[in-house]
Amino acid sequence: MTTAQVTVPDIGGAEGAEVIEVLVAVGDDVVVDQGLIVLESDKASMEIPSTLAGKVIELLVSEGEELAEGAPVALIEVADAKESVEESEGDIEQSDIADADPGENDAKAVQPPEETIEQPEETTSAPGASKQLVVVPDIGTDDAVELIEVCVSVGDTVAEGDSLVVLESDKASMEVPSPLAGEVCELLVDAGISVSQGDKLMMIKGALSGEPAAAEPEKSDSPSVEAAETAAAPVSQESATAEKNPSPAPGPTAQAEVAASSSANVYAGPAVRKLAREFGVGLQQVKGSGPKGRVVKEDLQQFVKQALSRPSTAASSTGSGIPAVPDVDFSQFGPVKVTKRNRLEKLTADNMQRSWLNVPHVTQFDEADITELEAFRSSLKSEAEQRDTRLTPMPFLLKACSVALREHPKLASSLAAGGDELVFKQYCHIGMAVDTPAGLVVPVIRDVDQKTIWQLADEVLAMAGKARDRKLAPSDMKGGCFTISSLGSIGGSGFTPIVNTPEVAILGVSNAEMRPVWNGESFLPRKMLPLALSYDHRVINGGDGGRFLSHLVRLLGDIRQLLM
Ligand code: CAO
């Protein structure tokens, strides 16, 4: 059985890099190229791949440790030692070989840019250089890599070494530092595109740009520029007369750019950055718990978990991007008792919030003279007792609404197809809000237009009883075209009800009172019933609402009209 050691390869000249993640455990089977650890320097993070296939029998590093080139990473029990050693092209050392030569390892492909960003002297020391073109440095691979973040904007002042863009391959992410101090005057790339060594990134106006003419940059055809470009150096000069730069590739939205650039300053490894992008999480929102505040995978998982566990809070407070009402610890002001809200209360809250946020509400008010109605109703009291029912104003209200809705069907319609269509119902089912100890429910009374006042009285009684006994079936609360919410028996002179979506209108009924009413000659005692009609202004305009309400007032004022 042969064991062999995997060591840290050439990491691009970085003096040391921190182990930010150990990707395998003792006992794991690994294949060639599988990431063993993630190293992160101040400019790049990179996965160190296994150069062997086999079983991890010892991990020689731990998180937080600083490693340099040649440092042992793991001891692998090689499945087929010969084959693996051949595959690794001498990058690995057998455990009995003292000196490692990690130089030509696969991980070289992920060397960070510090080494390569050192520009050829002729490109940076050219006297009087005004603008410099920054290009993708040697990234250790001929393959294109993704440009995941642009860390600067046009107009930004950058210092030498400031991160300009972040590149990411499937094995590493690396920041491209600015080779000079100056001002970003043109961006030639957008996040999301693929780039290769030598591709143009941006123009930076160096500190010497304000120098006199003598210090003007050399023309683009100068040998030094040619030399620099031919050598695909990371930075080349470009004068004002030089060839036009390519247009930036089509990129993401401005919002995405902002998110990307703010994420760029977050301390996190490539795996975490990739995961964050997949989840659509801006890393700047995530609190890092790793060394030096580094965001680790667990931080991101925790953040996503918390976000998912907040849907009801979001629905109740931030449904339209409205800032949430902050939680207050009321016990700081005095003793408190906290109770849990039941399911019905929370459901009602969500429905109200949804309607309130989605529907532009208008409420119109009027009063119906129900003196005659009340006299008629009183005259039927004994008959109601004989029928073992109760004749409240509600059956009359239901009937009157059904007649008014027949004349004004828009009030019983619903919006459909994202607002392109209006559904007119050929039935008349009316909901009735019932106040129960458990909360508010709205059973629906079907085919109100086809029922007698006595039938409606029975149904009001039955439905209100069922509601209070919590015996309503879900089907009892579906299919309404319009709703009546009567607070008449409770009191109050008026209120503005919330439309019970997807319906478009609701009638609020308040407490009827005897009042002196001027008839043009004298004040007469009349029983006046306050009515409030709330409606969805996307469907019902003021004229529709006013006509419906006036009609309803007339019907309640003279119930003989209900027969017509
Ligand atoms: N003005 C004056 N008195 C009224 C009245 C009004 N507008 N409406 C009803 N009354 C009277 C009734 O006539 C009855 O008295 P009598 O027995 O002397 O006739 C008494 O008040 C009690 O009526 P009721 O409430 O039992 O019966 P109802 O048919 O009028 O209403 C129901 C039934 C289920 C709608 C009602 O009980 C109820 O729950 N209302 C609350 C609805 C609600 O909470 N809406 C708000 C929703 S938004 O938060």
XYZ file of C-alpha atoms and ligand atoms in Angstrom:
613
model
C 0.000 0.000 0.000
C 1.552 3.337 -1.016
C 0.932 6.626 0.608
C 1.762 9.922 -0.985
C 1.605 13.516 0.067
C -0.124 16.369 -1.723
C 1.605 19.675 -1.194
C 0.804 23.290 -1.865
C 1.774 24.055 -5.448
C 3.131 27.299 -6.829
C 0.660 29.845 -5.581
C 1.795 32.619 -7.777
C 4.451 34.018 -5.588
C 2.206 34.722 -2.656
C 4.269 34.441 0.484
C 1.558 32.697 2.364
C -2.134 32.033 2.101
C -4.639 31.095 4.737
C -6.515 27.818 4.723
C -10.091 29.054 4.707
C -11.796 25.783 4.078
C -10.904 22.110 4.288
C -13.028 20.372 1.709
C -12.342 16.740 2.602
C -12.152 14.612 5.736
C -9.998 11.676 6.756
C -11.465 8.564 5.164
C -12.837 10.383 2.098
C -12.116 8.943 -1.314
C -10.793 11.612 -3.631
C -10.115 11.740 -7.338
C -7.452 13.632 -9.211
C -8.298 17.333 -9.385
C -10.789 17.195 -6.542
C -10.400 20.221 -4.290
C -8.786 19.401 -0.944
C -8.569 22.815 0.663
C -9.279 26.427 -0.193
C -6.462 28.911 0.272
C -7.015 32.610 0.389
C -4.470 35.382 0.173
C -5.397 39.040 0.352
C -6.017 39.087 -3.376
C -7.167 35.658 -4.417
C -8.673 32.469 -3.203
C -7.992 29.148 -4.803
C -8.826 25.527 -4.402
C -5.872 23.226 -4.028
C -6.743 20.087 -5.972
C -5.617 16.591 -5.198
C -2.983 15.331 -7.584
C -3.802 11.757 -6.567
C -6.745 9.424 -6.574
C -7.155 7.488 -3.327
C -8.243 7.732 0.267
C -7.376 10.649 2.551
C -5.589 9.022 5.483
C -4.278 12.156 7.146
C -5.007 15.841 6.889
C -1.860 17.853 7.450
C -3.524 21.259 7.617
C -6.314 22.869 9.510
C -8.466 25.942 8.902
C -6.820 29.227 9.740
C -3.301 27.933 9.138
C -0.974 29.940 6.871
C 0.592 27.867 4.117
C 3.310 28.573 1.603
C 4.353 26.769 -1.526
C 5.496 23.210 -0.781
C 3.627 22.861 2.495
C 2.115 19.385 2.949
C -1.674 19.291 2.675
C -2.806 15.696 2.961
C -1.562 12.155 2.985
C -3.329 10.005 0.437
C -3.393 6.241 0.301
C -3.045 5.841 -3.414
C -5.437 3.449 -5.115
C -3.087 2.727 -7.957
C 0.107 4.432 -6.974
C 1.849 4.062 -10.312
C -0.991 5.509 -12.321
C -1.586 8.343 -9.928
C 2.024 9.304 -9.737
C 2.171 9.344 -13.523
C -0.968 11.446 -13.716
C 0.456 13.936 -11.335
C 3.464 14.515 -13.580
C 5.809 14.680 -10.663
C 3.855 17.278 -8.751
C 3.464 15.037 -5.770
C 6.035 13.479 -3.672
C 5.964 10.041 -2.188
C 5.883 10.148 1.534
C 9.451 8.977 1.659
C 10.681 11.790 -0.541
C 11.825 14.693 1.525
C 11.718 17.653 -0.870
C 8.575 18.458 -2.765
C 8.542 20.173 -6.116
C 5.072 21.555 -6.371
C 5.934 23.894 -9.183
C 4.092 22.364 -12.107
C 0.928 21.423 -10.368
C -2.610 21.863 -11.732
C -3.192 24.489 -9.137
C -0.799 26.691 -10.991
C -3.780 27.486 -13.150
C -5.181 29.439 -10.271
C -2.211 31.507 -9.374
C -3.292 34.896 -8.202
C -2.601 37.969 -10.194
C -0.055 39.687 -7.986
C 2.807 38.056 -9.756
C 1.499 38.685 -13.228
C 0.221 42.164 -12.616
C 3.724 43.485 -12.284
C 3.902 45.356 -15.510
C 6.735 45.519 -17.925
C 8.684 48.614 -17.135
C 8.064 50.245 -20.485
C 4.295 50.255 -19.969
C 4.160 51.831 -16.582
C 7.158 54.039 -16.448
C 6.522 55.803 -19.722
C 6.890 59.449 -18.889
C 3.761 61.515 -18.910
C 1.408 58.611 -19.555
C -2.165 59.980 -19.519
C -4.379 56.951 -19.864
C -3.517 53.373 -19.311
C -5.392 50.410 -20.569
C -5.741 47.678 -17.971
C -5.999 44.207 -19.428
C -6.551 40.759 -17.952
C -3.204 39.650 -16.572
C -1.686 36.205 -16.837
C -4.265 34.117 -15.085
C -2.334 30.909 -15.456
C -4.688 29.380 -17.993
C -5.550 29.902 -21.637
C -9.186 29.147 -20.885
C -11.636 31.999 -20.558
C -12.763 32.760 -17.020
C -15.858 34.555 -15.880
C -15.657 38.171 -14.845
C -17.976 38.037 -11.861
C -17.662 41.483 -10.387
C -16.619 44.935 -11.471
C -15.454 46.645 -8.303
C -15.167 50.187 -9.657
C -17.232 52.673 -11.609
C -16.281 55.381 -14.059
C -15.070 58.367 -12.071
C -13.785 56.303 -9.153
C -10.367 57.184 -7.864
C -8.247 54.114 -7.310
C -4.957 53.582 -5.569
C -2.374 51.216 -6.870
C -3.345 47.728 -5.760
C -7.059 48.482 -5.378
C -9.239 45.709 -6.753
C -10.685 46.511 -10.152
C -12.520 43.351 -11.130
C -12.983 39.846 -9.768
C -12.418 36.882 -12.064
C -13.588 33.402 -11.302
C -12.908 30.018 -12.803
C -14.456 26.848 -11.445
C -11.464 26.490 -9.163
C -10.585 29.957 -8.017
C -11.576 33.541 -7.812
C -9.057 36.319 -8.036
C -9.095 40.054 -7.890
C -7.262 42.069 -10.512
C -5.563 44.943 -8.730
C -5.015 48.341 -10.246
C -1.462 48.688 -11.519
C -1.510 52.426 -10.929
C -3.129 55.189 -8.950
C -5.565 57.302 -10.905
C -9.129 57.716 -12.022
C -11.221 55.140 -13.841
C -12.229 56.921 -17.033
C -13.763 54.124 -19.059
C -15.088 50.665 -18.291
C -14.774 48.200 -21.135
C -16.397 45.196 -19.490
C -19.439 44.215 -17.520
C -19.915 41.511 -14.927
C -21.029 38.235 -16.408
C -18.814 38.093 -19.492
C -15.961 35.669 -20.114
C -12.464 37.039 -20.459
C -9.024 35.689 -21.235
C -5.530 36.914 -20.653
C -4.916 40.168 -22.499
C -8.578 41.195 -22.811
C -9.174 44.879 -22.210
C -10.807 45.746 -18.903
C -10.789 49.498 -18.425
C -8.950 52.756 -18.933
C -7.347 54.486 -15.993
C -6.182 58.059 -16.146
C -2.916 58.119 -14.260
C -1.688 60.748 -11.862
C 0.417 62.289 -14.630
C -2.504 63.138 -16.855
C -2.360 66.795 -15.998
C 1.276 67.135 -17.019
C 2.283 69.496 -19.805
C 2.444 68.459 -23.455
C 6.020 67.324 -23.144
C 4.750 64.570 -20.943
C 2.101 63.424 -23.481
C 1.935 59.688 -23.879
C 3.519 57.960 -26.770
C 1.352 57.036 -29.728
C -0.136 53.590 -29.779
C 2.231 52.555 -32.499
C 5.215 53.184 -30.318
C 7.466 50.181 -29.984
C 7.007 50.088 -26.250
C 3.243 49.797 -26.537
C 3.510 47.193 -29.212
C 5.927 45.272 -27.121
C 3.660 45.479 -24.143
C 0.607 44.341 -26.084
C 2.384 41.581 -27.896
C 3.559 40.286 -24.592
C -0.080 40.444 -23.393
C 1.063 42.414 -20.433
C -1.677 43.296 -17.993
C -1.366 46.992 -18.635
C -0.592 48.884 -21.776
C -0.597 52.547 -22.590
C -3.057 54.088 -24.969
C -2.983 57.624 -26.215
C -5.971 59.701 -27.156
C -5.361 58.838 -30.809
C -5.002 55.163 -30.222
C -7.379 52.637 -31.682
C -10.897 52.871 -30.263
C -11.652 50.529 -27.446
C -14.305 47.902 -27.924
C -17.723 48.661 -26.496
C -18.456 47.034 -23.219
C -20.136 43.703 -23.643
C -23.840 43.712 -22.867
C -24.040 43.257 -19.160
C -26.414 42.911 -16.268
C -28.665 45.655 -14.985
C -27.414 48.618 -13.055
C -28.922 47.095 -9.946
C -26.927 43.921 -10.442
C -23.805 45.966 -10.949
C -24.348 47.777 -7.695
C -24.920 44.502 -5.890
C -21.869 43.006 -7.483
C -19.586 45.852 -6.652
C -20.721 45.965 -3.071
C -20.263 42.201 -2.758
C -16.763 42.559 -4.098
C -15.519 44.110 -0.891
C -16.772 41.204 1.162
C -14.231 38.751 2.444
C -15.354 35.367 1.106
C -14.004 32.399 -0.805
C -14.968 31.397 -4.356
C -17.280 28.576 -3.312
C -19.230 30.938 -1.063
C -19.338 33.650 -3.734
C -20.638 31.145 -6.274
C -23.292 29.878 -3.869
C -24.326 33.428 -3.018
C -24.775 34.233 -6.692
C -26.820 31.066 -7.192
C -29.101 32.097 -4.321
C -29.184 35.714 -5.487
C -27.846 36.842 -2.130
C -25.730 39.986 -1.983
C -22.798 38.942 0.205
C -22.654 42.363 1.809
C -25.883 41.440 3.602
C -24.315 38.387 5.227
C -22.421 38.677 8.476
C -19.177 36.717 8.317
C -18.270 34.492 11.242
C -14.936 33.277 9.874
C -11.514 34.632 10.737
C -11.282 38.379 10.006
C -15.034 38.409 9.379
C -14.815 36.082 6.394
C -18.187 34.889 5.169
C -18.232 31.089 5.279
C -20.755 28.716 3.752
C -22.565 28.283 7.074
C -23.126 32.067 7.308
C -24.777 32.028 3.920
C -26.888 28.979 4.794
C -27.980 30.654 8.022
C -28.845 33.846 6.155
C -30.969 31.975 3.614
C -32.681 29.948 6.369
C -33.571 33.104 8.245
C -34.861 34.778 5.103
C -37.071 31.763 4.370
C -38.438 31.653 7.901
C -39.628 35.244 7.617
C -42.317 34.975 4.936
C -45.203 35.891 7.238
C -43.324 38.891 8.595
C -42.508 39.896 5.063
C -46.092 39.449 3.991
C -47.407 41.437 6.886
C -44.905 44.225 6.806
C -42.906 44.399 3.656
C -45.204 43.017 0.970
C -44.678 45.989 -1.310
C -41.163 46.769 -0.338
C -42.526 48.896 2.508
C -40.090 49.037 5.414
C -41.124 46.673 8.208
C -42.457 48.151 11.430
C -39.710 47.446 13.928
C -40.405 45.081 16.830
C -40.622 46.964 20.110
C -39.929 45.510 23.524
C -42.957 46.963 25.334
C -41.894 45.491 28.664
C -39.438 48.369 28.916
C -42.463 50.658 29.463
C -44.441 48.465 31.896
C -45.750 44.940 32.500
C -47.024 43.086 29.437
C -48.765 39.807 28.686
C -48.045 38.159 25.336
C -50.522 35.780 23.692
C -50.235 33.770 20.489
C -52.488 34.764 17.622
C -54.582 31.929 16.275
C -54.510 30.713 12.674
C -57.737 32.506 11.762
C -56.466 35.825 13.076
C -53.226 35.498 11.143
C -55.076 34.443 7.990
C -57.411 37.413 8.305
C -54.427 39.699 8.822
C -52.775 38.395 5.657
C -55.985 38.752 3.637
C -56.543 42.303 4.867
C -52.944 43.251 4.123
C -53.117 41.719 0.665
C -56.306 43.562 -0.168
C -55.156 46.841 1.330
C -51.882 46.764 -0.591
C -53.312 45.559 -3.899
C -56.560 47.446 -4.152
C -56.855 51.205 -4.515
C -59.765 51.737 -2.120
C -62.399 54.440 -2.296
C -65.213 54.644 0.242
C -68.493 56.480 -0.325
C -71.030 57.218 2.394
C -74.775 57.633 2.443
C -77.745 57.110 4.738
C -80.902 55.104 4.132
C -84.145 56.048 5.749
C -85.268 52.662 7.093
C -88.187 53.953 9.166
C -90.773 52.083 7.069
C -88.551 49.008 6.828
C -88.172 48.903 10.598
C -91.913 49.331 11.085
C -92.559 46.472 8.702
C -89.876 44.338 10.361
C -91.387 44.981 13.842
C -94.792 44.021 12.539
C -93.388 40.615 11.578
C -91.761 39.874 14.935
C -94.442 37.479 16.158
C -94.538 35.699 12.809
C -90.770 35.356 12.994
C -91.139 33.703 16.391
C -93.716 31.338 15.000
C -91.309 30.492 12.204
C -88.612 29.995 14.806
C -86.390 32.559 13.176
C -85.139 36.122 13.769
C -85.881 38.931 11.434
C -83.044 41.435 11.730
C -82.242 44.112 9.137
C -79.713 41.753 7.539
C -82.127 39.755 5.287
C -83.494 43.061 3.946
C -79.978 44.331 3.321
C -79.081 41.150 1.473
C -82.193 41.353 -0.662
C -81.734 45.041 -1.416
C -78.096 44.453 -2.408
C -79.071 41.601 -4.725
C -81.522 43.909 -6.515
C -79.001 46.750 -6.736
C -76.327 44.356 -7.984
C -78.664 43.135 -10.713
C -78.859 46.752 -11.930
C -75.159 47.436 -11.363
C -73.413 44.115 -12.124
C -69.962 45.692 -12.189
C -70.094 45.888 -8.384
C -70.255 42.069 -8.304
C -67.532 41.510 -10.912
C -63.886 40.497 -10.501
C -60.736 41.394 -12.345
C -59.032 38.624 -14.303
C -56.142 37.990 -16.673
C -53.898 40.433 -14.862
C -56.426 43.229 -15.228
C -57.205 42.672 -18.905
C -60.612 41.124 -18.260
C -63.615 41.635 -16.023
C -65.643 38.618 -14.976
C -69.374 39.283 -14.620
C -71.051 36.601 -12.538
C -74.433 35.270 -13.572
C -75.213 34.319 -9.963
C -75.706 36.350 -6.817
C -73.853 34.977 -3.800
C -73.280 37.537 -1.027
C -70.815 37.201 1.834
C -71.735 38.305 5.346
C -68.955 39.207 7.789
C -69.506 37.467 11.122
C -67.719 38.473 14.284
C -66.837 35.331 16.293
C -64.721 34.814 19.421
C -62.112 33.088 17.214
C -62.000 35.953 14.732
C -63.669 37.265 11.617
C -65.203 34.897 9.062
C -67.276 35.551 5.960
C -69.795 32.815 5.130
C -71.484 33.203 1.780
C -75.229 33.153 1.280
C -76.009 31.686 -2.107
C -78.504 32.809 -4.702
C -79.720 35.700 -2.585
C -81.716 37.054 -5.525
C -83.797 33.881 -5.656
C -84.643 33.643 -1.945
C -87.458 35.126 0.107
C -86.857 37.363 3.100
C -87.868 34.482 5.375
C -85.434 32.110 3.686
C -82.705 34.709 4.006
C -83.554 35.241 7.688
C -83.146 31.480 8.270
C -79.855 31.396 6.430
C -78.437 34.437 8.244
C -79.278 32.752 11.535
C -77.885 29.396 10.447
C -74.672 30.801 8.977
C -73.992 33.107 11.931
C -74.557 30.140 14.285
C -72.297 27.865 12.268
C -69.621 30.570 12.206
C -69.698 31.084 15.973
C -69.671 27.316 16.550
C -66.718 27.052 14.160
C -68.654 24.653 11.999
C -68.297 26.448 8.675
C -66.888 24.321 5.894
C -64.366 25.978 3.545
C -67.001 25.744 0.793
C -69.372 27.864 2.960
C -66.928 30.755 2.625
C -66.248 30.603 -1.104
C -67.862 32.080 -4.178
C -69.032 35.462 -2.928
C -69.689 38.292 -5.428
C -70.080 41.064 -2.851
C -69.852 41.353 0.943
C -71.900 43.014 3.643
C -70.187 43.855 6.901
C -72.729 44.975 9.474
C -71.566 46.515 12.709
C -75.062 47.843 13.299
C -75.724 45.791 16.396
C -72.329 46.713 17.826
C -72.493 50.476 17.287
C -70.687 53.270 15.567
C -71.799 55.825 13.055
C -69.511 54.801 10.222
C -66.405 52.885 9.141
C -64.480 52.136 5.963
C -64.555 48.399 5.215
C -61.748 46.696 3.259
C -62.713 45.055 -0.022
C -62.867 41.279 0.276
C -60.741 40.443 -2.807
C -61.225 39.154 -5.472
C -64.579 40.893 -5.044
C -64.532 44.573 -5.959
C -66.976 46.092 -3.479
C -68.144 45.775 0.110
C -70.963 47.443 2.024
C -70.314 48.593 5.580
C -73.460 49.011 7.686
C -73.397 50.998 10.910
C -75.843 51.613 13.719
C -79.296 52.905 12.693
C -80.563 55.746 14.850
C -83.649 57.867 15.119
C -82.811 61.378 13.995
C -84.699 64.529 13.089
C -84.734 64.724 9.299
C -85.843 67.868 7.409
C -88.477 67.014 4.791
C -88.574 70.521 3.330
C -91.264 71.729 5.684
C -90.499 70.254 9.066
C -88.173 67.975 10.984
C -89.501 64.434 11.265
C -88.168 61.589 13.428
C -86.687 59.065 11.006
C -84.561 55.941 11.527
C -81.433 56.521 9.492
C -79.046 53.724 8.581
C -75.436 54.805 7.829
C -73.948 52.997 4.864
C -70.370 52.978 3.564
C -69.481 51.463 0.212
C -65.801 50.646 -0.333
C -64.733 49.605 -3.794
C -61.775 48.755 -5.956
C -61.141 51.935 -7.905
C -59.432 49.972 -10.671
C -62.865 48.587 -11.561
C -65.467 50.859 -10.010
C -65.326 54.561 -10.563
C -67.064 57.172 -8.449
C -70.073 57.284 -10.760
C -70.598 53.505 -10.565
C -70.234 53.569 -6.784
C -72.506 56.577 -6.347
C -75.258 55.145 -8.566
C -75.168 51.780 -6.789
C -75.295 53.354 -3.343
C -78.117 55.745 -4.258
C -80.098 52.865 -5.684
C -79.549 50.862 -2.518
C -80.661 53.800 -0.378
C -83.871 54.084 -2.431
C -84.568 50.357 -2.121
C -84.094 50.345 1.642
C -86.174 53.498 1.944
C -89.064 51.877 0.120
C -88.873 48.094 0.295
C -91.833 47.763 -2.083
C -89.216 48.488 -4.764
C -87.649 45.124 -3.957
C -90.637 43.457 -5.601
C -90.226 45.324 -8.867
N -78.668 49.291 13.467
C -79.319 49.101 14.620
N -79.614 47.892 15.092
C -79.205 46.811 14.365
C -78.565 46.952 13.181
C -78.292 48.254 12.712
N -77.649 48.485 11.597
N -78.319 45.739 12.686
C -78.801 44.861 13.571
N -79.354 45.517 14.590
C -80.002 44.954 15.702
C -80.862 43.787 15.295
O -82.080 44.217 14.820
C -80.972 43.030 16.561
O -81.915 43.624 17.403
P -83.390 43.048 17.547
O -83.217 41.634 17.999
O -84.007 43.943 18.532
O -83.982 43.134 16.217
C -79.611 43.240 17.196
O -79.073 44.370 16.584
C -78.661 42.092 17.051
O -78.580 41.715 15.702
P -77.542 40.599 15.246
O -76.232 41.185 15.143
O -77.689 39.423 16.131
O -78.089 40.155 13.841
P -77.815 40.762 12.421
O -78.605 39.930 11.494
O -78.097 42.199 12.348
O -76.287 40.516 12.130
C -74.280 39.294 11.961
C -75.776 39.225 12.029
C -73.745 37.898 11.913
C -73.871 40.061 10.711
C -73.727 40.077 13.171
O -74.114 39.398 14.339
C -72.264 40.243 13.192
O -71.486 39.334 13.495
N -71.789 41.442 12.853
C -70.396 41.787 12.918
C -69.805 41.852 11.553
C -68.380 42.366 11.652
O -67.624 42.059 12.555
N -67.986 43.191 10.681
C -66.750 43.840 10.719
C -65.840 43.233 9.738
S -64.385 44.125 9.559
O -63.688 43.970 10.974
